[in-house]
Every structure is written in C-alpha cells, then in structure tokens.
Amino acid sequence: MTERLFVVQLHRATARHYDVRFEIDGVLASWAVPKGPTLDPDVRRLAIHVDDHGLEHAEVEGVLGRGDVIIWDRGTWEPYKTDDPASEVEAGELHAEVYGEKLRGRFVLIRTDLDASGREQWLLLHKRDEHAVDGWDPEDHARSVVSGLTNDELERD
Ligand code: MN
C-alpha cells in the first residue's frame, strides 16, 4: 500500500485556523479547524469541511496575499479498518491513524450539521490511545516542522 500524505497548515487569513488535510484518492480532503487539532482525548474540536486541495498544496508555506501559512505538521496516515476512506467521508465518519511529527495516534472526524452558509460542520477528536496526552494544546507547538518558524517570524522575513 502506498503511503498517504497527512499535513496540517496553520493559516492566518480573515480568520486564523488550522487546515487538516488527508490524502484520499489523489487529492487532499480538507477540514478547517479554528482551534486546531489536539492529542487531548477529552476535547472535541469544530472542523469545517472545505474544498479538496491538490497534493502539491501540502508543500505550501509562505505569505499568501494578506495571509500567511506554515506547515505546522506533516507525515502520513492510514484509514482505520477500511481501504475506502472516500466512502467514509461521504458517510460522515472518518477514522484515521496519524503518523505526524506532532500528531500521532487515532483521530476521528464525525459530521454533525450544516452551518448557516451550508458548509458541513464536523467534530474532530483523538481517541484515548497510547498517543493521547491530556491537556495537550496546539498553541504550545507553534513552529513550522519545515522551517522552524512561527507565522509571525515568517511574515516578518
Ligand atoms: Mn485555510
């Protein structure tokens, strides 16, 4: 089985958010997570399902228009107990075993609702497994895994 890309980009635009992306069928299925992913198994985070992005987007770090983006985490992932994660996304529940530099272990995305503009709202959570860390906060791990820079440092350069 070929490895699937996993990437999280911290994107400061009109609203600051983390873009959590999973390679599925040759594209990056993507969710915008305002408060960011966490290893804390007691926390559920709102995740807005956004448009798929091309695989090349996994390399994007820099100043983009009025915003900026760092590659906050990256690695690979495996769908859990299925070879057809696209069907799981369609059905509204994706289980992912993540092998990032910051994020590890099993994440679950569950579709819950539509927001006022018709976008799909999902919840992102981490299972209580051996990689779970109570109280883990993504804001304590602010640097790019590629350049070592924070968004502020990148923007100043
Ligand atoms: Mn974004």
PDB file of N, CA, C and O in Angstrom, residues 9-61:
ATOM      1  N   GLN A   9      -1.710  22.688   8.131  1.00  0.00           N
ATOM      2  CA  GLN A   9      -1.140  24.012   7.903  1.00  0.00           C
ATOM      3  C   GLN A   9      -1.834  25.027   8.803  1.00  0.00           C
ATOM      4  O   GLN A   9      -3.058  25.028   8.905  1.00  0.00           O
ATOM      5  N   LEU A  10      -1.038  25.837   9.471  1.00  0.00           N
ATOM      6  CA  LEU A  10      -1.591  26.915  10.312  1.00  0.00           C
ATOM      7  C   LEU A  10      -1.691  28.151   9.438  1.00  0.00           C
ATOM      8  O   LEU A  10      -0.678  28.686   8.981  1.00  0.00           O
ATOM      9  N   HIS A  11      -2.908  28.561   9.192  1.00  0.00           N
ATOM     10  CA  HIS A  11      -3.218  29.555   8.171  1.00  0.00           C
ATOM     11  C   HIS A  11      -3.849  30.773   8.828  1.00  0.00           C
ATOM     12  O   HIS A  11      -4.907  30.667   9.458  1.00  0.00           O
ATOM     13  N   ARG A  12      -3.145  31.890   8.684  1.00  0.00           N
ATOM     14  CA  ARG A  12      -3.733  33.148   9.166  1.00  0.00           C
ATOM     15  C   ARG A  12      -4.301  33.886   7.963  1.00  0.00           C
ATOM     16  O   ARG A  12      -3.559  34.332   7.090  1.00  0.00           O
ATOM     17  N   ALA A  13      -5.602  33.968   7.901  1.00  0.00           N
ATOM     18  CA  ALA A  13      -6.290  34.671   6.817  1.00  0.00           C
ATOM     19  C   ALA A  13      -7.317  35.566   7.489  1.00  0.00           C
ATOM     20  O   ALA A  13      -7.058  36.081   8.570  1.00  0.00           O
ATOM     21  N   THR A  14      -8.471  35.754   6.896  1.00  0.00           N
ATOM     22  CA  THR A  14      -9.530  36.529   7.544  1.00  0.00           C
ATOM     23  C   THR A  14      -9.758  35.986   8.948  1.00  0.00           C
ATOM     24  O   THR A  14      -9.873  36.743   9.907  1.00  0.00           O
ATOM     25  N   ALA A  15      -9.814  34.672   9.044  1.00  0.00           N
ATOM     26  CA  ALA A  15      -9.869  34.023  10.347  1.00  0.00           C
ATOM     27  C   ALA A  15      -8.702  33.040  10.436  1.00  0.00           C
ATOM     28  O   ALA A  15      -8.353  32.400   9.455  1.00  0.00           O
ATOM     29  N   ARG A  16      -8.097  32.968  11.626  1.00  0.00           N
ATOM     30  CA  ARG A  16      -6.976  32.045  11.814  1.00  0.00           C
ATOM     31  C   ARG A  16      -7.525  30.649  12.035  1.00  0.00           C
ATOM     32  O   ARG A  16      -8.467  30.452  12.795  1.00  0.00           O
ATOM     33  N   HIS A  17      -6.912  29.672  11.378  1.00  0.00           N
ATOM     34  CA  HIS A  17      -7.378  28.287  11.520  1.00  0.00           C
ATOM     35  C   HIS A  17      -6.265  27.331  11.134  1.00  0.00           C
ATOM     36  O   HIS A  17      -5.278  27.719  10.506  1.00  0.00           O
ATOM     37  N   TYR A  18      -6.451  26.091  11.515  1.00  0.00           N
ATOM     38  CA  TYR A  18      -5.549  25.019  11.097  1.00  0.00           C
ATOM     39  C   TYR A  18      -6.259  24.246   9.987  1.00  0.00           C
ATOM     40  O   TYR A  18      -7.408  23.830  10.152  1.00  0.00           O
ATOM     41  N   ASP A  19      -5.567  24.046   8.862  1.00  0.00           N
ATOM     42  CA  ASP A  19      -6.114  23.225   7.786  1.00  0.00           C
ATOM     43  C   ASP A  19      -5.563  21.815   7.932  1.00  0.00           C
ATOM     44  O   ASP A  19      -4.358  21.591   7.775  1.00  0.00           O
ATOM     45  N   VAL A  20      -6.454  20.878   8.240  1.00  0.00           N
ATOM     46  CA  VAL A  20      -6.073  19.474   8.458  1.00  0.00           C
ATOM     47  C   VAL A  20      -6.417  18.715   7.182  1.00  0.00           C
ATOM     48  O   VAL A  20      -7.577  18.714   6.754  1.00  0.00           O
ATOM     49  N   ARG A  21      -5.392  18.090   6.575  1.00  0.00           N
ATOM     50  CA  ARG A  21      -5.587  17.515   5.235  1.00  0.00           C
ATOM     51  C   ARG A  21      -5.111  16.061   5.196  1.00  0.00           C
ATOM     52  O   ARG A  21      -4.005  15.743   5.653  1.00  0.00           O
ATOM     53  N   PHE A  22      -5.946  15.227   4.588  1.00  0.00           N
ATOM     54  CA  PHE A  22      -5.669  13.796   4.437  1.00  0.00           C
ATOM     55  C   PHE A  22      -5.685  13.445   2.949  1.00  0.00           C
ATOM     56  O   PHE A  22      -6.670  13.745   2.259  1.00  0.00           O
ATOM     57  N   GLU A  23      -4.646  12.782   2.465  1.00  0.00           N
ATOM     58  CA  GLU A  23      -4.656  12.341   1.067  1.00  0.00           C
ATOM     59  C   GLU A  23      -5.667  11.210   0.892  1.00  0.00           C
ATOM     60  O   GLU A  23      -5.574  10.162   1.543  1.00  0.00           O
ATOM     61  N   ILE A  24      -6.624  11.453  -0.010  1.00  0.00           N
ATOM     62  CA  ILE A  24      -7.633  10.443  -0.341  1.00  0.00           C
ATOM     63  C   ILE A  24      -7.855  10.482  -1.848  1.00  0.00           C
ATOM     64  O   ILE A  24      -8.236  11.531  -2.386  1.00  0.00           O
ATOM     65  N   ASP A  25      -7.606   9.383  -2.515  1.00  0.00           N
ATOM     66  CA  ASP A  25      -7.845   9.289  -3.960  1.00  0.00           C
ATOM     67  C   ASP A  25      -7.182  10.422  -4.745  1.00  0.00           C
ATOM     68  O   ASP A  25      -7.793  11.031  -5.627  1.00  0.00           O
ATOM     69  N   GLY A  26      -5.949  10.736  -4.419  1.00  0.00           N
ATOM     70  CA  GLY A  26      -5.167  11.678  -5.221  1.00  0.00           C
ATOM     71  C   GLY A  26      -5.398  13.150  -4.947  1.00  0.00           C
ATOM     72  O   GLY A  26      -4.852  14.005  -5.650  1.00  0.00           O
ATOM     73  N   VAL A  27      -6.204  13.463  -3.935  1.00  0.00           N
ATOM     74  CA  VAL A  27      -6.365  14.860  -3.533  1.00  0.00           C
ATOM     75  C   VAL A  27      -6.232  14.946  -2.014  1.00  0.00           C
ATOM     76  O   VAL A  27      -6.168  13.920  -1.321  1.00  0.00           O
ATOM     77  N   LEU A  28      -6.196  16.171  -1.507  1.00  0.00           N
ATOM     78  CA  LEU A  28      -6.148  16.377  -0.060  1.00  0.00           C
ATOM     79  C   LEU A  28      -7.544  16.752   0.429  1.00  0.00           C
ATOM     80  O   LEU A  28      -8.003  17.888   0.243  1.00  0.00           O
ATOM     81  N   ALA A  29      -8.245  15.781   1.028  1.00  0.00           N
ATOM     82  CA  ALA A  29      -9.516  16.079   1.691  1.00  0.00           C
ATOM     83  C   ALA A  29      -9.189  16.966   2.889  1.00  0.00           C
ATOM     84  O   ALA A  29      -8.245  16.682   3.638  1.00  0.00           O
ATOM     85  N   SER A  30      -9.952  18.057   3.077  1.00  0.00           N
ATOM     86  CA  SER A  30      -9.510  19.118   3.985  1.00  0.00           C
ATOM     87  C   SER A  30     -10.601  19.603   4.926  1.00  0.00           C
ATOM     88  O   SER A  30     -11.764  19.729   4.534  1.00  0.00           O
ATOM     89  N   TRP A  31     -10.172  19.886   6.137  1.00  0.00           N
ATOM     90  CA  TRP A  31     -11.054  20.458   7.153  1.00  0.00           C
ATOM     91  C   TRP A  31     -10.343  21.660   7.784  1.00  0.00           C
ATOM     92  O   TRP A  31      -9.150  21.571   8.107  1.00  0.00           O
ATOM     93  N   ALA A  32     -11.078  22.753   7.965  1.00  0.00           N
ATOM     94  CA  ALA A  32     -10.549  23.932   8.651  1.00  0.00           C
ATOM     95  C   ALA A  32     -10.978  23.849  10.117  1.00  0.00           C
ATOM     96  O   ALA A  32     -12.168  23.773  10.418  1.00  0.00           O
ATOM     97  N   VAL A  33      -9.970  23.846  10.997  1.00  0.00           N
ATOM     98  CA  VAL A  33     -10.224  23.641  12.426  1.00  0.00           C
ATOM     99  C   VAL A  33      -9.787  24.913  13.171  1.00  0.00           C
ATOM    100  O   VAL A  33      -8.589  25.142  13.370  1.00  0.00           O
ATOM    101  N   PRO A  34     -10.742  25.767  13.571  1.00  0.00           N
ATOM    102  CA  PRO A  34     -10.359  27.064  14.165  1.00  0.00           C
ATOM    103  C   PRO A  34      -9.428  26.928  15.370  1.00  0.00           C
ATOM    104  O   PRO A  34      -8.452  27.668  15.485  1.00  0.00           O
ATOM    105  N   LYS A  35      -9.710  26.010  16.275  1.00  0.00           N
ATOM    106  CA  LYS A  35      -8.894  25.900  17.495  1.00  0.00           C
ATOM    107  C   LYS A  35      -7.774  24.882  17.364  1.00  0.00           C
ATOM    108  O   LYS A  35      -6.980  24.714  18.299  1.00  0.00           O
ATOM    109  N   GLY A  36      -7.720  24.196  16.241  1.00  0.00           N
ATOM    110  CA  GLY A  36      -6.614  23.290  15.980  1.00  0.00           C
ATOM    111  C   GLY A  36      -6.825  21.900  16.538  1.00  0.00           C
ATOM    112  O   GLY A  36      -7.608  21.688  17.477  1.00  0.00           O
ATOM    113  N   PRO A  37      -6.118  20.923  15.956  1.00  0.00           N
ATOM    114  CA  PRO A  37      -6.203  19.547  16.439  1.00  0.00           C
ATOM    115  C   PRO A  37      -5.460  19.408  17.771  1.00  0.00           C
ATOM    116  O   PRO A  37      -4.566  20.194  18.077  1.00  0.00           O
ATOM    117  N   THR A  38      -5.842  18.415  18.546  1.00  0.00           N
ATOM    118  CA  THR A  38      -5.175  18.187  19.830  1.00  0.00           C
ATOM    119  C   THR A  38      -5.058  16.696  20.107  1.00  0.00           C
ATOM    120  O   THR A  38      -5.846  15.903  19.585  1.00  0.00           O
ATOM    121  N   LEU A  39      -4.088  16.339  20.913  1.00  0.00           N
ATOM    122  CA  LEU A  39      -3.936  14.953  21.369  1.00  0.00           C
ATOM    123  C   LEU A  39      -4.773  14.672  22.611  1.00  0.00           C
ATOM    124  O   LEU A  39      -4.808  13.536  23.093  1.00  0.00           O
ATOM    125  N   ASP A  40      -5.419  15.726  23.128  1.00  0.00           N
ATOM    126  CA  ASP A  40      -6.222  15.570  24.349  1.00  0.00           C
ATOM    127  C   ASP A  40      -7.514  14.828  24.015  1.00  0.00           C
ATOM    128  O   ASP A  40      -8.352  15.340  23.270  1.00  0.00           O
ATOM    129  N   PRO A  41      -7.697  13.630  24.566  1.00  0.00           N
ATOM    130  CA  PRO A  41      -8.858  12.819  24.179  1.00  0.00           C
ATOM    131  C   PRO A  41     -10.180  13.316  24.743  1.00  0.00           C
ATOM    132  O   PRO A  41     -11.236  12.818  24.352  1.00  0.00           O
ATOM    133  N   ASP A  42     -10.137  14.295  25.637  1.00  0.00           N
ATOM    134  CA  ASP A  42     -11.384  14.821  26.192  1.00  0.00           C
ATOM    135  C   ASP A  42     -11.918  16.023  25.409  1.00  0.00           C
ATOM    136  O   ASP A  42     -12.953  16.573  25.753  1.00  0.00           O
ATOM    137  N   VAL A  43     -11.180  16.428  24.376  1.00  0.00           N
ATOM    138  CA  VAL A  43     -11.533  17.644  23.651  1.00  0.00           C
ATOM    139  C   VAL A  43     -12.128  17.303  22.292  1.00  0.00           C
ATOM    140  O   VAL A  43     -11.591  16.452  21.568  1.00  0.00           O
ATOM    141  N   ARG A  44     -13.229  17.962  21.945  1.00  0.00           N
ATOM    142  CA  ARG A  44     -13.817  17.852  20.613  1.00  0.00           C
ATOM    143  C   ARG A  44     -13.706  19.199  19.936  1.00  0.00           C
ATOM    144  O   ARG A  44     -14.090  20.204  20.511  1.00  0.00           O
ATOM    145  N   ARG A  45     -13.180  19.194  18.732  1.00  0.00           N
ATOM    146  CA  ARG A  45     -12.953  20.457  18.038  1.00  0.00           C
ATOM    147  C   ARG A  45     -13.833  20.562  16.812  1.00  0.00           C
ATOM    148  O   ARG A  45     -13.957  19.597  16.038  1.00  0.00           O
ATOM    149  N   LEU A  46     -14.427  21.742  16.634  1.00  0.00           N
ATOM    150  CA  LEU A  46     -15.180  22.017  15.417  1.00  0.00           C
ATOM    151  C   LEU A  46     -14.241  21.973  14.210  1.00  0.00           C
ATOM    152  O   LEU A  46     -13.147  22.544  14.247  1.00  0.00           O
ATOM    153  N   ALA A  47     -14.678  21.283  13.156  1.00  0.00           N
ATOM    154  CA  ALA A  47     -13.905  21.168  11.913  1.00  0.00           C
ATOM    155  C   ALA A  47     -14.869  21.399  10.747  1.00  0.00           C
ATOM    156  O   ALA A  47     -15.854  20.677  10.606  1.00  0.00           O
ATOM    157  N   ILE A  48     -14.588  22.435   9.960  1.00  0.00           N
ATOM    158  CA  ILE A  48     -15.449  22.733   8.806  1.00  0.00           C
ATOM    159  C   ILE A  48     -14.880  22.039   7.575  1.00  0.00           C
ATOM    160  O   ILE A  48     -13.718  22.255   7.217  1.00  0.00           O
ATOM    161  N   HIS A  49     -15.677  21.197   6.947  1.00  0.00           N
ATOM    162  CA  HIS A  49     -15.221  20.503   5.732  1.00  0.00           C
ATOM    163  C   HIS A  49     -15.114  21.525   4.613  1.00  0.00           C
ATOM    164  O   HIS A  49     -16.090  22.197   4.286  1.00  0.00           O
ATOM    165  N   VAL A  50     -13.930  21.671   4.056  1.00  0.00           N
ATOM    166  CA  VAL A  50     -13.704  22.651   2.984  1.00  0.00           C
ATOM    167  C   VAL A  50     -13.304  21.916   1.708  1.00  0.00           C
ATOM    168  O   VAL A  50     -13.214  20.680   1.690  1.00  0.00           O
ATOM    169  N   ASP A  51     -13.072  22.672   0.639  1.00  0.00           N
ATOM    170  CA  ASP A  51     -12.786  22.058  -0.667  1.00  0.00           C
ATOM    171  C   ASP A  51     -11.525  21.197  -0.617  1.00  0.00           C
ATOM    172  O   ASP A  51     -10.559  21.528   0.079  1.00  0.00           O
ATOM    173  N   ASP A  52     -11.545  20.117  -1.406  1.00  0.00           N
ATOM    174  CA  ASP A  52     -10.326  19.330  -1.611  1.00  0.00           C
ATOM    175  C   ASP A  52      -9.238  20.231  -2.202  1.00  0.00           C
ATOM    176  O   ASP A  52      -9.535  21.154  -2.964  1.00  0.00           O
ATOM    177  N   HIS A  53      -7.992  19.942  -1.861  1.00  0.00           N
ATOM    178  CA  HIS A  53      -6.860  20.652  -2.447  1.00  0.00           C
ATOM    179  C   HIS A  53      -5.978  19.647  -3.175  1.00  0.00           C
ATOM    180  O   HIS A  53      -5.963  18.460  -2.830  1.00  0.00           O
ATOM    181  N   GLY A  54      -5.220  20.125  -4.166  1.00  0.00           N
ATOM    182  CA  GLY A  54      -4.269  19.269  -4.873  1.00  0.00           C
ATOM    183  C   GLY A  54      -3.140  18.854  -3.946  1.00  0.00           C
ATOM    184  O   GLY A  54      -2.839  19.539  -2.969  1.00  0.00           O
ATOM    185  N   LEU A  55      -2.517  17.721  -4.258  1.00  0.00           N
ATOM    186  CA  LEU A  55      -1.429  17.212  -3.401  1.00  0.00           C
ATOM    187  C   LEU A  55      -0.295  18.212  -3.262  1.00  0.00           C
ATOM    188  O   LEU A  55       0.364  18.280  -2.225  1.00  0.00           O
ATOM    189  N   GLU A  56      -0.059  19.013  -4.311  1.00  0.00           N
ATOM    190  CA  GLU A  56       1.044  19.980  -4.281  1.00  0.00           C
ATOM    191  C   GLU A  56       0.834  21.010  -3.164  1.00  0.00           C
ATOM    192  O   GLU A  56       1.781  21.629  -2.697  1.00  0.00           O
ATOM    193  N   HIS A  57      -0.395  21.163  -2.713  1.00  0.00           N
ATOM    194  CA  HIS A  57      -0.658  22.158  -1.667  1.00  0.00           C
ATOM    195  C   HIS A  57      -0.001  21.773  -0.342  1.00  0.00           C
ATOM    196  O   HIS A  57       0.221  22.637   0.527  1.00  0.00           O
ATOM    197  N   ALA A  58       0.333  20.498  -0.184  1.00  0.00           N
ATOM    198  CA  ALA A  58       0.993  20.052   1.045  1.00  0.00           C
ATOM    199  C   ALA A  58       2.349  20.726   1.245  1.00  0.00           C
ATOM    200  O   ALA A  58       2.876  20.767   2.361  1.00  0.00           O
ATOM    201  N   GLU A  59       2.931  21.260   0.158  1.00  0.00           N
ATOM    202  CA  GLU A  59       4.248  21.910   0.226  1.00  0.00           C
ATOM    203  C   GLU A  59       4.148  23.400   0.524  1.00  0.00           C
ATOM    204  O   GLU A  59       5.178  24.070   0.643  1.00  0.00           O
ATOM    205  N   VAL A  60       2.948  23.931   0.583  1.00  0.00           N
ATOM    206  CA  VAL A  60       2.792  25.383   0.649  1.00  0.00           C
ATOM    207  C   VAL A  60       3.094  25.926   2.042  1.00  0.00           C
ATOM    208  O   VAL A  60       2.483  25.519   3.034  1.00  0.00           O
ATOM    209  N   GLU A  61       4.083  26.831   2.083  1.00  0.00           N
ATOM    210  CA  GLU A  61       4.391  27.602   3.289  1.00  0.00           C
ATOM    211  C   GLU A  61       4.854  28.963   2.804  1.00  0.00           C
ATOM    212  O   GLU A  61       5.706  29.036   1.920  1.00  0.00           O
TER     213      GLU A  61
END
